[in-house]
PDB file of C-alpha atoms and ligand atoms in Angstrom:
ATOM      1  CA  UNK A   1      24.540 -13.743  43.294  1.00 51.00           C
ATOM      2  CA  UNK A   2      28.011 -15.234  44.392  1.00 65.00           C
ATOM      3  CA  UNK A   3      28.612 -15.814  40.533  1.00 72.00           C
ATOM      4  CA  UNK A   4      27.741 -12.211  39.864  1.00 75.00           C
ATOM      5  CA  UNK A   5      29.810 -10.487  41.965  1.00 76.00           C
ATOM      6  CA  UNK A   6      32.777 -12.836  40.906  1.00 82.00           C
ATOM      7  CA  UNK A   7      32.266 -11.752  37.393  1.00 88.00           C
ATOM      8  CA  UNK A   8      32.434  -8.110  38.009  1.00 92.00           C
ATOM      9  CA  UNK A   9      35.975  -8.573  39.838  1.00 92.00           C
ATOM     10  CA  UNK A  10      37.642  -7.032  36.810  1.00 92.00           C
ATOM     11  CA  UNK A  11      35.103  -4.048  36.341  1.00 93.00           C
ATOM     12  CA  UNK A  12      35.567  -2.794  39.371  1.00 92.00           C
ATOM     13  CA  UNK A  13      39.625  -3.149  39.407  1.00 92.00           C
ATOM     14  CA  UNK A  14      39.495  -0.729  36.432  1.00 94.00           C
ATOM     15  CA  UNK A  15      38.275   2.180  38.545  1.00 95.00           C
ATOM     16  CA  UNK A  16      38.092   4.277  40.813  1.00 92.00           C
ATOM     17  CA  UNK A  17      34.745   5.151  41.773  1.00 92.00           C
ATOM     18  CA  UNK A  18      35.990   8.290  44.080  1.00 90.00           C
ATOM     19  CA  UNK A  19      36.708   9.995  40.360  1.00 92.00           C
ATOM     20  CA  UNK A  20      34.213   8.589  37.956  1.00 92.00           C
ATOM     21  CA  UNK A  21      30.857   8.889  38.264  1.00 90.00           C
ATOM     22  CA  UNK A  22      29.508   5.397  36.855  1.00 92.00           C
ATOM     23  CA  UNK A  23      28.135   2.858  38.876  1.00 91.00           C
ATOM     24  CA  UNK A  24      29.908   0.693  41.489  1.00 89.00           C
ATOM     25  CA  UNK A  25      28.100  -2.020  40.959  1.00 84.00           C
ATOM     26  CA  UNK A  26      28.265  -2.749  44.968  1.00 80.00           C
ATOM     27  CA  UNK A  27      24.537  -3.029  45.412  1.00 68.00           C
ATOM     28  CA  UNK A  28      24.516  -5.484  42.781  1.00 59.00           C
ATOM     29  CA  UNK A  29      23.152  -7.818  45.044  1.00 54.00           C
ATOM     30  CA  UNK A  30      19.924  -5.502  45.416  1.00 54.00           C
ATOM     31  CA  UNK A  31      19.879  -4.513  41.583  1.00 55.00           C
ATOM     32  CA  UNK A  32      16.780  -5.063  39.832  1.00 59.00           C
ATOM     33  CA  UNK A  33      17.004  -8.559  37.821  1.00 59.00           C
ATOM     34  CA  UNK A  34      13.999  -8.541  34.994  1.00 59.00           C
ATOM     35  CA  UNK A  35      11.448 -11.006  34.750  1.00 76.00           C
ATOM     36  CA  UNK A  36      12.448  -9.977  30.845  1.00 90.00           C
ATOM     37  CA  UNK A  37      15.998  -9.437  30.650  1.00 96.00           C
ATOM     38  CA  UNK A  38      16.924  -6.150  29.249  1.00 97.00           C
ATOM     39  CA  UNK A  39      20.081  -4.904  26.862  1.00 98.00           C
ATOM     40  CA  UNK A  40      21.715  -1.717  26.287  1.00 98.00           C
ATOM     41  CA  UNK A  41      23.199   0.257  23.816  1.00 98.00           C
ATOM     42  CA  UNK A  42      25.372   2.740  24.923  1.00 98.00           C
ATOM     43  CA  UNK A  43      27.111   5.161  22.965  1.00 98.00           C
ATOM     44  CA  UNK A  44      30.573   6.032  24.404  1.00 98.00           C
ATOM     45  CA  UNK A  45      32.727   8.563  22.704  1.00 97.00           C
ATOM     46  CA  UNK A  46      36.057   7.512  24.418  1.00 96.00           C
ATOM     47  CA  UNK A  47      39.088   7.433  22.737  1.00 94.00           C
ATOM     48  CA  UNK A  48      37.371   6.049  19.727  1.00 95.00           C
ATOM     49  CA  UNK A  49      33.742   6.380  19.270  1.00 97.00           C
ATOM     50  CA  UNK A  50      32.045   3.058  19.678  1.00 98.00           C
ATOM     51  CA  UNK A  51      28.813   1.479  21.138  1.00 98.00           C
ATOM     52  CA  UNK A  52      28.432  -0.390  23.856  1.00 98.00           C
ATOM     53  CA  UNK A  53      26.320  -3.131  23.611  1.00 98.00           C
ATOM     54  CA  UNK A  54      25.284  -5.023  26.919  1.00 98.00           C
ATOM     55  CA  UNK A  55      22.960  -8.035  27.285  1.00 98.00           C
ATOM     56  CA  UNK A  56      21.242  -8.874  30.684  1.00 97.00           C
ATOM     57  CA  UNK A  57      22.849 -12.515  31.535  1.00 97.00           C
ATOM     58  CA  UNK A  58      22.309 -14.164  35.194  1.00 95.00           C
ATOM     59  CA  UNK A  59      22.485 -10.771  37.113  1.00 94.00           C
ATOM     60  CA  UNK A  60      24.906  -8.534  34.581  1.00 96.00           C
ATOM     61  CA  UNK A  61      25.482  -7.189  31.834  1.00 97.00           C
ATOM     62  CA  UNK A  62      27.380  -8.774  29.658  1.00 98.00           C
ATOM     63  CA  UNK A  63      29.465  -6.099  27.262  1.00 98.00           C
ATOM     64  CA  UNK A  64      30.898  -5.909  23.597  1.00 98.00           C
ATOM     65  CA  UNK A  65      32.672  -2.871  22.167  1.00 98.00           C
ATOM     66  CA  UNK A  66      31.173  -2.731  18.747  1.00 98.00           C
ATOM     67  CA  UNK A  67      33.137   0.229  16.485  1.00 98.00           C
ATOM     68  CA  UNK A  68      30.845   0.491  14.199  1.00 98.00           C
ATOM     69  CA  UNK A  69      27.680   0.177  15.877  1.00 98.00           C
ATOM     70  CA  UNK A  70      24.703  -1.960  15.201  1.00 98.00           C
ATOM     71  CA  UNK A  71      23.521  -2.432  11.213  1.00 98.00           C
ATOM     72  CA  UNK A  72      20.291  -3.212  10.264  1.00 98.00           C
ATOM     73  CA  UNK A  73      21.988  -4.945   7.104  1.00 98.00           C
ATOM     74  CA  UNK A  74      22.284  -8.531   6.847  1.00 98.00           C
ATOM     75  CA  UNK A  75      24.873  -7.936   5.155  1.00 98.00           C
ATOM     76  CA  UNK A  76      27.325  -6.121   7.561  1.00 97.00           C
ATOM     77  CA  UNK A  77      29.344  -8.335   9.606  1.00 97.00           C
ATOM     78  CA  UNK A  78      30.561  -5.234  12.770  1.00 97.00           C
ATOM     79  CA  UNK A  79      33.179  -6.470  14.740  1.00 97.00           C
ATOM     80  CA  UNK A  80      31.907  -6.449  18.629  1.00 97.00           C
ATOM     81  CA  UNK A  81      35.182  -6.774  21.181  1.00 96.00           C
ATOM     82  CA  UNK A  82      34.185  -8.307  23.980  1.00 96.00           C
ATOM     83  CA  UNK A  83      34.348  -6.622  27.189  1.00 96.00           C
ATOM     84  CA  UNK A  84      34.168  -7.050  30.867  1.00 96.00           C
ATOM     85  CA  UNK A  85      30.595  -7.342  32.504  1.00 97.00           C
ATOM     86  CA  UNK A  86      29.196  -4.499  33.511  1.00 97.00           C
ATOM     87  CA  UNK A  87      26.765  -4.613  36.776  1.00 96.00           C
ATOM     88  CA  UNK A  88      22.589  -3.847  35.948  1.00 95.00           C
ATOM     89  CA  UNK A  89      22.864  -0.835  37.170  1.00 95.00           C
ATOM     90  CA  UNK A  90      24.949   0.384  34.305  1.00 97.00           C
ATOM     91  CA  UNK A  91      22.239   0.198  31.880  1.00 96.00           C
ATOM     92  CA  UNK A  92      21.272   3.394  33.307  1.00 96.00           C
ATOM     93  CA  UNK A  93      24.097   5.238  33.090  1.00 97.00           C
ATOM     94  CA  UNK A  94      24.877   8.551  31.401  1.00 97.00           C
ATOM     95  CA  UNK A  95      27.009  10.841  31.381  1.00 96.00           C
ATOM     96  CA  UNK A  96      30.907  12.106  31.553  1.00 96.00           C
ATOM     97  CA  UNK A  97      33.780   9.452  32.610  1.00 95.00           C
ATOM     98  CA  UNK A  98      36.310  12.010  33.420  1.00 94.00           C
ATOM     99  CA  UNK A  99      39.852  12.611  31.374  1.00 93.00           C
ATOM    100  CA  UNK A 100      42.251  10.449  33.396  1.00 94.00           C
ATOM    101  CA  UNK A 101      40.024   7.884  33.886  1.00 94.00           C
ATOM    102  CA  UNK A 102      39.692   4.692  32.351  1.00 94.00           C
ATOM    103  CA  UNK A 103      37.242   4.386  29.062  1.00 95.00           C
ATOM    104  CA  UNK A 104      37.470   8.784  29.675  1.00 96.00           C
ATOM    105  CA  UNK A 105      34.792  10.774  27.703  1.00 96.00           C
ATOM    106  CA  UNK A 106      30.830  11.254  27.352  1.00 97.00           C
ATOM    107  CA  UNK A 107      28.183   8.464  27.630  1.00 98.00           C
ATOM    108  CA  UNK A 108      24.433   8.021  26.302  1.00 98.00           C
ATOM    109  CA  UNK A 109      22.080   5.234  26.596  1.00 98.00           C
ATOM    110  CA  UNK A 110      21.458   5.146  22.518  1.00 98.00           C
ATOM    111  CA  UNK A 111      19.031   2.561  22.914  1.00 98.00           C
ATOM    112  CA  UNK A 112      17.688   0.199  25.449  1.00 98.00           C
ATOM    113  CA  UNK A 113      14.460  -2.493  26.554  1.00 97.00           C
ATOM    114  CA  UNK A 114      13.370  -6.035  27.019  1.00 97.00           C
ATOM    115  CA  UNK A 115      15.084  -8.492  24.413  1.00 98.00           C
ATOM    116  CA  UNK A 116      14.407 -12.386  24.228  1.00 97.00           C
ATOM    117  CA  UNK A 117      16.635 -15.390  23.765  1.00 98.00           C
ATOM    118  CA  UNK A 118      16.133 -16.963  20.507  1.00 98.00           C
ATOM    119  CA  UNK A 119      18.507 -19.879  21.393  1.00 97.00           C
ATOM    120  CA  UNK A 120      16.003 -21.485  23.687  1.00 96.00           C
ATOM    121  CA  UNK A 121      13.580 -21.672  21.023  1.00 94.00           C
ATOM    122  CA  UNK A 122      15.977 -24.128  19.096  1.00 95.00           C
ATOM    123  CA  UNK A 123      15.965 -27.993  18.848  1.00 95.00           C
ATOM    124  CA  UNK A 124      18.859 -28.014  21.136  1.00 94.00           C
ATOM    125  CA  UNK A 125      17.492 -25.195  23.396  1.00 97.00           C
ATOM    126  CA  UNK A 126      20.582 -22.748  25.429  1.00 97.00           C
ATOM    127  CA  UNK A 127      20.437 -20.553  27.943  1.00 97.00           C
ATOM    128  CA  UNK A 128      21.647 -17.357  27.569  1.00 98.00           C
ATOM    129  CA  UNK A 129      24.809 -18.305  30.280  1.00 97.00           C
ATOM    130  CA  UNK A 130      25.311 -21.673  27.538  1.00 97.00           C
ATOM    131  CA  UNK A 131      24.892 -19.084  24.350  1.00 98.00           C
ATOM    132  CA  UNK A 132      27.525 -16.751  25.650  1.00 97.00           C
ATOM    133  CA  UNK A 133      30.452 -19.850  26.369  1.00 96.00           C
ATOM    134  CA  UNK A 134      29.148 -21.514  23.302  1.00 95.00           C
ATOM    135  CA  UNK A 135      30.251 -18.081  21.182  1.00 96.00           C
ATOM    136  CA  UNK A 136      26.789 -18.091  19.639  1.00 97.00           C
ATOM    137  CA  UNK A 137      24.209 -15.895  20.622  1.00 98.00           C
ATOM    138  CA  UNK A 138      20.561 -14.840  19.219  1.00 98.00           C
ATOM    139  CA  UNK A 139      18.512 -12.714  20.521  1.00 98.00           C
ATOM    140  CA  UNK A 140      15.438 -10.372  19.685  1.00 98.00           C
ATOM    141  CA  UNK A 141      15.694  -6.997  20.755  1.00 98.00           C
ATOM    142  CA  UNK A 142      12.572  -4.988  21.649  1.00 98.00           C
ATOM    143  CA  UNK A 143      14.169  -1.407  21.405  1.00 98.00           C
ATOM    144  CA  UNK A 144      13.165   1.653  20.847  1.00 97.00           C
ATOM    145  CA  UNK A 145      15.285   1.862  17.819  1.00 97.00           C
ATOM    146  CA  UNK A 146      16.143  -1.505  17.184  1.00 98.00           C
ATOM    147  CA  UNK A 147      13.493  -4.582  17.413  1.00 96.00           C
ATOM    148  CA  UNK A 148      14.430  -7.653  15.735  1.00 97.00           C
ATOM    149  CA  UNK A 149      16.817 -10.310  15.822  1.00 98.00           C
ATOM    150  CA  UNK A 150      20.257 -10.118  15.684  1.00 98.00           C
ATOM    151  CA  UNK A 151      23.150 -12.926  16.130  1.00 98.00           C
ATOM    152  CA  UNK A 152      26.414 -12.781  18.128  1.00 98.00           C
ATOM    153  CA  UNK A 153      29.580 -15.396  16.925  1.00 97.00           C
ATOM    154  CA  UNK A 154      32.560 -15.582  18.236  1.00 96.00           C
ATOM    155  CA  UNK A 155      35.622 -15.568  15.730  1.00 92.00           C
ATOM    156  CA  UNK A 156      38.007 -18.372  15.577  1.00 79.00           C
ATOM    157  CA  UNK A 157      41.278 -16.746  16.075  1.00 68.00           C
ATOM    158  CA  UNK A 158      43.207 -19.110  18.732  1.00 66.00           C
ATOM    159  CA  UNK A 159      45.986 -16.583  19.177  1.00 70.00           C
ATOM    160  CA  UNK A 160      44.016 -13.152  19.323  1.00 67.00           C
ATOM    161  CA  UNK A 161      44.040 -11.330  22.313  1.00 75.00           C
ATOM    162  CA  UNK A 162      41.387  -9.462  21.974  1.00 83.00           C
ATOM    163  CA  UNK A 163      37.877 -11.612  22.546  1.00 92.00           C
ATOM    164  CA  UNK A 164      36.298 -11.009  18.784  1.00 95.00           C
ATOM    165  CA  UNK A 165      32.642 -11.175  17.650  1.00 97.00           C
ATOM    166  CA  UNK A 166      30.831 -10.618  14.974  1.00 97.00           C
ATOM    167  CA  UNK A 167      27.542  -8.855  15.641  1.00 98.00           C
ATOM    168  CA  UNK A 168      25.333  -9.382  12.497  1.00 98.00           C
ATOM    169  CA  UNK A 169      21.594  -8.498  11.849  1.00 98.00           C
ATOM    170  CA  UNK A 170      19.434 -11.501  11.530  1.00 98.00           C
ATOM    171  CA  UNK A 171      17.899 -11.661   7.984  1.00 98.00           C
ATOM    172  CA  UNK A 172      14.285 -11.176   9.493  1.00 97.00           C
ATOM    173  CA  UNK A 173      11.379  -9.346   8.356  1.00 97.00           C
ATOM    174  CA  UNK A 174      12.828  -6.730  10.526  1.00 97.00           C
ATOM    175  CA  UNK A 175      16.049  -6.124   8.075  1.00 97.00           C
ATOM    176  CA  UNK A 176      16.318  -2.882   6.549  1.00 97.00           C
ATOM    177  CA  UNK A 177      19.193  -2.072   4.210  1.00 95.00           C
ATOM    178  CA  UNK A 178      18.641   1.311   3.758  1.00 95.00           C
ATOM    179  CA  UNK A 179      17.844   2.805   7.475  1.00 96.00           C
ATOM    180  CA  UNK A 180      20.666   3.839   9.504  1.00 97.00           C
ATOM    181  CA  UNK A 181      19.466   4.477  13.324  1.00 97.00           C
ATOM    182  CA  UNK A 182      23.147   5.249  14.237  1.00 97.00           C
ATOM    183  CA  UNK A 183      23.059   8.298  11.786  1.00 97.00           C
ATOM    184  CA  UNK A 184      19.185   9.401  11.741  1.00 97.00           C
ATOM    185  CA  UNK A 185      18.831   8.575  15.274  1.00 98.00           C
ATOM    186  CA  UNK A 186      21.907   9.726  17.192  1.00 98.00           C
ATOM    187  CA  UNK A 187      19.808  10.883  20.075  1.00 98.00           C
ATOM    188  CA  UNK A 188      19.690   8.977  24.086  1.00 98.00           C
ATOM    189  CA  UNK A 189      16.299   7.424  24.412  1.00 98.00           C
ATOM    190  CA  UNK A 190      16.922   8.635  28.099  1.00 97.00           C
ATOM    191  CA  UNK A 191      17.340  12.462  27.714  1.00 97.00           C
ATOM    192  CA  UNK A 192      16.970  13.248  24.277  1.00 97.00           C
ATOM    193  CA  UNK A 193      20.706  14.320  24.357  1.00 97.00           C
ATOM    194  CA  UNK A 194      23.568  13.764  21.473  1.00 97.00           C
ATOM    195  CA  UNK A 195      26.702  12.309  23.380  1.00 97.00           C
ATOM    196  CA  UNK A 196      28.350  15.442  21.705  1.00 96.00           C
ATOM    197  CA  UNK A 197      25.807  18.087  23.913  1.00 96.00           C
ATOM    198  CA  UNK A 198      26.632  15.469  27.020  1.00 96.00           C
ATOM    199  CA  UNK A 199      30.360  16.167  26.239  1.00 93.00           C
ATOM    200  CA  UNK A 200      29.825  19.893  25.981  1.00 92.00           C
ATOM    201  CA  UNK A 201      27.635  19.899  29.155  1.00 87.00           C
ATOM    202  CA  UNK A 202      30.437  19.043  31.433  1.00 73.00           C
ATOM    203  CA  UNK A 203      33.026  21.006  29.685  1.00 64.00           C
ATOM    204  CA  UNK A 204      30.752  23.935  30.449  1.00 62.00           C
ATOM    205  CA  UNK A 205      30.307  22.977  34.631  1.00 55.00           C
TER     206      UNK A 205
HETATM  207 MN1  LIG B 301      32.838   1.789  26.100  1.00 96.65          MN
END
């Protein structure tokens, strides 16, 4: 797990887990790897509202910011920033990253479960590791909102400095243009709870 731990250098330099009550990510070593790997979407009203959305890759979870959250539109290209991994045991993580503190405000696990890697199905099969460097990923979620494919491509922008995607549904018989789980469904398939009434929770404590 030597290439696991390496990778989660820069999550850990962002803070200080005296203050905030997420995950250190320490154990990591003893955190549960899936025979199925699993993703996450969390819903983090920081700054900006946005959704975090984490795939399970080689022992963590590799993160993208996505604004906008996830569309079941072929049509809708949402930009997903990518973000530092996050260690496993973040996909179980909810609640209130306090003011001060980096990525500050209420978190909910929006929606969450086994997904599979479509690239290894190709001619030219990847691994998920090959996938993510490549800056094209496909995988098929098995949510409890969202089952279905969707496809992950990195932008061509050689002097960005932000790491953009694209995340775009995969026009499958699982495409819907009119539902919209971020809006009908804005609950945590953990607790039931709006990231609003997790907000208002610790406000009240
Ligand atoms: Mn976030």
């Amino acid at each position: 797990m030597a290439r696991a731990a390496a990778s989660l250098k820069d999550y850990a330099s962002k803070r200080a887990f005296k203050r905030t009550p997420e995950p250190s990510g320490k154990d990591a070593r003893k955190g549960k790897a899936h025979r199925q790997p699993r993703f996450v979407i969390q819903k983090h009203a920081a700054r900006s509202m946005h959704y975090d959305f984490r795939l399970e890759v080689d022992g963590v979870l590799v993160s993208w910011a996505v604004p906008k959250g996830p569309s079941l539109d072929p049509r809708d290209k949402r930009l997903a920033v990518r973000t530092e991994d996050h260690p496993l045991a973040y996909a179980d993580f909810e609640g209130n990253i306090p003011e001060g503190e980096y990525g500050a405000g209420a978190v909910i696990v929006w929606d969450a479960g086994p997904y599979h890697n479509l690239m290894e199905d190709k001619d030219e099969p990847l691994s998920m590791r090959e996938a993510v460097d490549k800056g094209h990923v496909e995988v098929w979620l098995e949510g409890r909102k969202l089952k279905g494919g969707y496809a992950l491509v990195r932008m061509q922008r050689p002097r960005a400095k932000k790491d953009n995607w694209l995340l775009v549904k995969i026009d499958d018989e699982t495409a819907d243009k009119r539902r919209k789980p971020t809006r009908t469904k804005p609950e945590s398939v953990l607790s039931g709870r709006t990231v609003e009434e997790v907000r208002s929770e610790s406000a009240e404590a």
